[in-house]
Coordinates of C-alpha atoms and ligand atoms in Angstrom, one line a residue:
M1 CA 28.9 28.7 -17.0
T2 CA 26.1 30.7 -18.5
V3 CA 22.9 31.1 -16.6
S4 CA 19.8 31.1 -18.8
L5 CA 17.3 33.9 -18.3
K6 CA 13.8 32.7 -19.1
S7 CA 11.5 34.5 -21.5
T8 CA 7.8 35.1 -20.6
R9 CA 6.8 32.1 -22.7
E10 CA 9.4 29.9 -21.0
V11 CA 8.2 31.0 -17.6
E12 CA 4.6 30.1 -18.6
L13 CA 5.7 26.6 -19.4
M14 CA 7.7 26.3 -16.2
R15 CA 4.6 27.5 -14.3
A16 CA 2.6 24.7 -15.9
A17 CA 5.3 22.1 -15.0
G18 CA 5.5 23.5 -11.5
Q19 CA 1.7 23.3 -11.1
I20 CA 1.7 19.6 -12.0
V21 CA 4.5 19.0 -9.5
A22 CA 2.5 20.9 -6.8
E23 CA -0.6 18.8 -7.5
V24 CA 1.4 15.6 -7.1
H25 CA 2.6 16.8 -3.7
E26 CA -1.0 17.5 -2.7
L27 CA -2.1 14.0 -3.8
L28 CA 0.8 12.3 -1.9
R29 CA 0.3 14.3 1.2
E30 CA -3.2 12.7 1.5
R31 CA -1.8 9.3 0.9
V32 CA 1.2 9.2 3.2
A33 CA 0.2 7.1 6.2
P34 CA 1.3 4.0 8.1
G35 CA 1.0 1.0 5.9
V36 CA 1.5 2.6 2.5
T37 CA 4.5 1.6 0.4
T38 CA 6.8 4.0 -1.3
G39 CA 6.0 2.1 -4.5
E40 CA 2.4 3.0 -4.2
L41 CA 3.3 6.7 -3.8
N42 CA 5.4 6.4 -7.0
R43 CA 2.5 4.9 -8.9
I44 CA 0.1 7.7 -7.8
A45 CA 2.7 10.3 -8.8
H46 CA 3.5 8.7 -12.1
E47 CA -0.2 8.4 -13.1
H48 CA -0.9 12.0 -12.3
I49 CA 2.1 13.4 -14.2
I50 CA 1.3 11.3 -17.3
S51 CA -2.4 12.2 -17.2
S52 CA -1.5 15.9 -17.0
G53 CA 0.3 15.6 -20.3
A54 CA 3.8 15.8 -18.7
Y55 CA 6.6 13.3 -18.1
P56 CA 8.3 12.3 -14.9
A57 CA 11.6 14.1 -14.9
F58 CA 13.4 11.5 -12.8
L59 CA 12.3 8.4 -14.7
G60 CA 15.3 7.2 -16.6
Y61 CA 17.4 10.2 -15.5
S62 CA 21.0 8.8 -15.5
G63 CA 19.1 5.4 -15.3
F64 CA 17.0 6.2 -12.2
P65 CA 14.3 3.5 -12.2
A66 CA 11.3 5.4 -10.8
S67 CA 9.2 8.5 -11.3
I68 CA 9.8 10.1 -7.9
C69 CA 12.5 9.8 -5.2
T70 CA 11.3 8.5 -1.8
S71 CA 13.9 8.9 1.0
V72 CA 12.9 7.5 4.4
N73 CA 14.3 8.5 7.8
E74 CA 18.1 8.6 7.6
Q75 CA 17.9 8.7 3.8
I76 CA 18.6 12.2 2.5
V77 CA 17.8 12.1 -1.2
H78 CA 17.5 9.8 -4.3
G79 CA 15.8 6.9 -2.5
I80 CA 14.2 4.5 -4.9
P81 CA 10.5 3.7 -4.3
G82 CA 9.5 0.0 -4.0
D83 CA 8.2 -2.5 -1.5
R84 CA 9.2 -0.5 1.6
V85 CA 6.3 0.0 4.0
L86 CA 6.0 3.3 5.9
Y87 CA 5.5 2.9 9.6
E88 CA 4.2 5.3 12.3
G89 CA 7.1 7.5 13.3
D90 CA 8.9 7.4 10.0
I91 CA 9.5 10.4 7.8
V92 CA 9.6 10.3 4.0
S93 CA 11.2 12.9 1.8
I94 CA 9.4 12.9 -1.6
D95 CA 11.1 14.6 -4.6
V96 CA 9.0 15.1 -7.7
G97 CA 10.0 16.4 -11.1
A98 CA 7.9 16.9 -14.2
I99 CA 8.7 17.9 -17.7
Y100 CA 6.0 19.8 -19.6
E101 CA 6.6 20.9 -23.2
R102 CA 10.4 20.4 -22.5
Y103 CA 10.4 22.6 -19.4
Y104 CA 11.1 21.3 -15.9
G105 CA 9.5 21.7 -12.4
D106 CA 11.2 20.2 -9.3
A107 CA 10.1 20.2 -5.7
A108 CA 10.5 18.1 -2.6
R109 CA 8.6 17.8 0.7
T110 CA 9.4 15.8 3.8
L111 CA 6.2 14.4 5.5
P112 CA 5.7 12.7 8.8
V113 CA 4.1 9.3 8.9
G114 CA 1.6 9.5 11.7
E115 CA 3.1 10.8 14.9
V116 CA 6.9 11.4 14.9
A117 CA 9.4 12.3 17.7
P118 CA 9.4 16.0 18.7
E119 CA 12.9 16.5 17.4
V120 CA 12.0 15.0 14.1
S121 CA 9.0 17.3 13.8
R122 CA 11.3 20.2 14.6
L123 CA 13.7 19.0 11.8
I124 CA 10.9 19.0 9.3
S125 CA 9.7 22.5 10.2
A126 CA 13.2 23.9 10.4
T127 CA 13.9 22.6 6.9
E128 CA 10.9 24.4 5.5
R129 CA 11.7 27.6 7.4
S130 CA 15.3 27.5 6.0
F131 CA 13.9 27.4 2.5
W132 CA 11.8 30.5 3.2
A133 CA 14.7 32.3 4.9
G134 CA 16.7 31.8 1.7
V135 CA 13.8 32.9 -0.6
N136 CA 13.8 36.2 1.3
Y137 CA 17.1 36.9 -0.5
A138 CA 16.1 35.5 -3.9
T139 CA 15.8 38.9 -5.5
P140 CA 17.9 41.0 -7.9
E141 CA 19.3 43.0 -4.9
Y142 CA 21.2 40.0 -3.6
R143 CA 23.7 37.3 -4.6
L144 CA 23.6 33.5 -4.4
G145 CA 25.7 33.6 -1.2
D146 CA 23.1 35.7 0.5
V147 CA 20.5 33.0 -0.2
A148 CA 22.9 30.3 0.9
A149 CA 23.9 32.1 4.1
A150 CA 20.3 32.7 5.1
I151 CA 19.5 29.1 4.7
Q152 CA 22.5 28.0 6.7
E153 CA 21.9 30.5 9.5
C154 CA 18.3 29.4 9.9
A155 CA 19.1 25.7 9.8
E156 CA 22.0 25.9 12.3
G157 CA 20.2 28.4 14.5
C158 CA 17.6 25.6 14.9
G159 CA 20.3 23.1 15.9
F160 CA 20.5 21.1 12.7
D161 CA 23.3 20.5 10.2
V162 CA 23.2 21.4 6.5
V163 CA 24.1 18.9 3.9
R164 CA 27.1 20.2 1.8
A165 CA 27.7 17.4 -0.7
Y166 CA 24.3 18.0 -2.5
V167 CA 23.0 21.4 -3.5
G168 CA 20.2 23.1 -5.3
H169 CA 20.5 24.1 -9.0
G170 CA 19.4 26.2 -11.8
I171 CA 16.5 24.6 -13.8
G172 CA 14.6 25.2 -17.0
R173 CA 15.2 23.3 -20.3
E174 CA 17.4 21.0 -18.2
M175 CA 16.7 19.6 -14.7
H176 CA 20.1 20.7 -13.6
E177 CA 21.4 24.0 -15.0
A178 CA 23.9 26.5 -13.8
P179 CA 24.3 27.9 -11.2
Q180 CA 24.7 25.5 -8.3
V181 CA 22.7 26.7 -5.3
P182 CA 24.4 25.6 -2.1
N183 CA 22.7 25.7 1.3
F184 CA 25.8 27.2 3.0
G185 CA 27.9 30.2 2.3
E186 CA 28.9 33.7 2.9
P187 CA 26.7 36.8 2.4
G188 CA 27.7 39.1 -0.4
T189 CA 29.5 36.4 -2.3
G190 CA 28.7 34.5 -5.5
R191 CA 26.7 35.3 -8.6
K192 CA 24.3 38.2 -8.6
L193 CA 20.7 37.2 -9.0
R194 CA 18.9 38.5 -12.1
P195 CA 15.2 38.6 -13.2
G196 CA 14.4 35.5 -15.3
M197 CA 16.7 33.1 -13.4
T198 CA 14.9 30.0 -12.3
L199 CA 16.4 28.1 -9.3
A200 CA 15.6 24.9 -7.5
I201 CA 16.3 26.0 -3.9
E202 CA 16.5 22.9 -1.7
P203 CA 17.8 22.8 1.8
M204 CA 18.6 19.4 3.2
L205 CA 19.0 19.3 7.0
N206 CA 20.3 16.5 9.1
I207 CA 20.3 15.5 12.8
G208 CA 23.8 14.5 13.9
G209 CA 26.1 16.0 11.3
S210 CA 26.4 17.0 7.7
D211 CA 28.3 14.0 6.4
T212 CA 26.7 11.7 3.8
R213 CA 27.2 8.3 2.4
E214 CA 25.8 6.6 -0.8
L215 CA 24.3 3.1 -0.5
E216 CA 25.2 0.2 -2.7
D217 CA 22.2 0.7 -4.9
G218 CA 24.2 3.6 -6.4
W219 CA 21.4 6.1 -5.7
T220 CA 20.2 6.4 -2.1
V221 CA 22.2 8.9 -0.1
V222 CA 22.0 8.6 3.7
T223 CA 23.4 10.5 6.7
A224 CA 26.7 9.1 7.9
S225 CA 25.5 9.3 11.5
G226 CA 22.2 7.5 10.9
G227 CA 20.3 10.6 12.1
Y228 CA 17.2 11.6 10.3
S229 CA 17.2 14.0 7.4
A230 CA 14.6 16.3 5.8
N231 CA 14.4 18.2 2.5
Y232 CA 12.3 21.0 1.3
E233 CA 12.5 22.3 -2.3
N234 CA 10.7 24.5 -4.7
T235 CA 11.4 25.9 -8.2
V236 CA 11.7 29.7 -7.8
L237 CA 11.6 32.4 -10.4
I238 CA 13.7 35.5 -9.7
R239 CA 12.1 38.7 -10.9
D240 CA 12.0 42.4 -10.1
G241 CA 10.4 42.6 -6.7
E242 CA 9.4 39.4 -5.0
P243 CA 10.2 36.0 -6.3
E244 CA 7.6 33.6 -7.6
V245 CA 7.5 30.0 -6.3
L246 CA 6.5 28.0 -9.3
T247 CA 5.9 24.6 -7.6
M248 CA 3.2 25.6 -5.2
L249 CA -0.5 25.5 -5.9
A250 CA -1.9 28.9 -7.2
H251 CA 1.6 30.0 -7.9
A252 CA 2.0 31.4 -4.3
V253 CA 3.8 34.6 -4.1
V254 CA 6.2 35.1 -1.2
Ligands
MG1 MG1 16.3 19.5 -7.3

């Protein structure tokens, strides 16, 4: 499948979409606390995205009923926000997508609710570290397998398991474009990275095994073991030299 290489103008629009996504994450980081419901987080995100002149990318996507995904504890991805109250010791993975002038931004963070168990805290930080380990290889000198292998090595080196059934993806005029971006693989394999590619790199790490299961709601994906799961995702622009992370405030450069 063809991978689209974005023009300068397209990158500008993706930066704008990414900035809105980053702002939503900043807002939600301040609001996640014991007692808040996932539906409240959804409302805050929805209002910010709309007031920014964008549209929530997940709302109505294949029939998804909310503007963000909120996946709590053993839920990995695609959790539906609603009446669920967050309690001290929970973790919540928040996935936010925005469409701005037809271009997409997509990013996820896992946040602790109050104090969490030490192993769970390590899970969250290992997931973020795995993302950055992969981004180190997100340059035109490397291949997708180098990114994937670096993520896997970092995650497993920390004692956690990488989800295999769900992967990152190209992104641009569609939320999911070619290529798939797995979080496991062999160095030196796969598609060569090229300037102008935009990828959603999103390690998902579990405690207690890689296996997953989908709940009866047809959306929520959980760990088969019941162990907690964390997710860290950004939309990343490949370019000559260092990559640009489009979904962090101030367009942070790695
Ligand atoms: Mg994604």
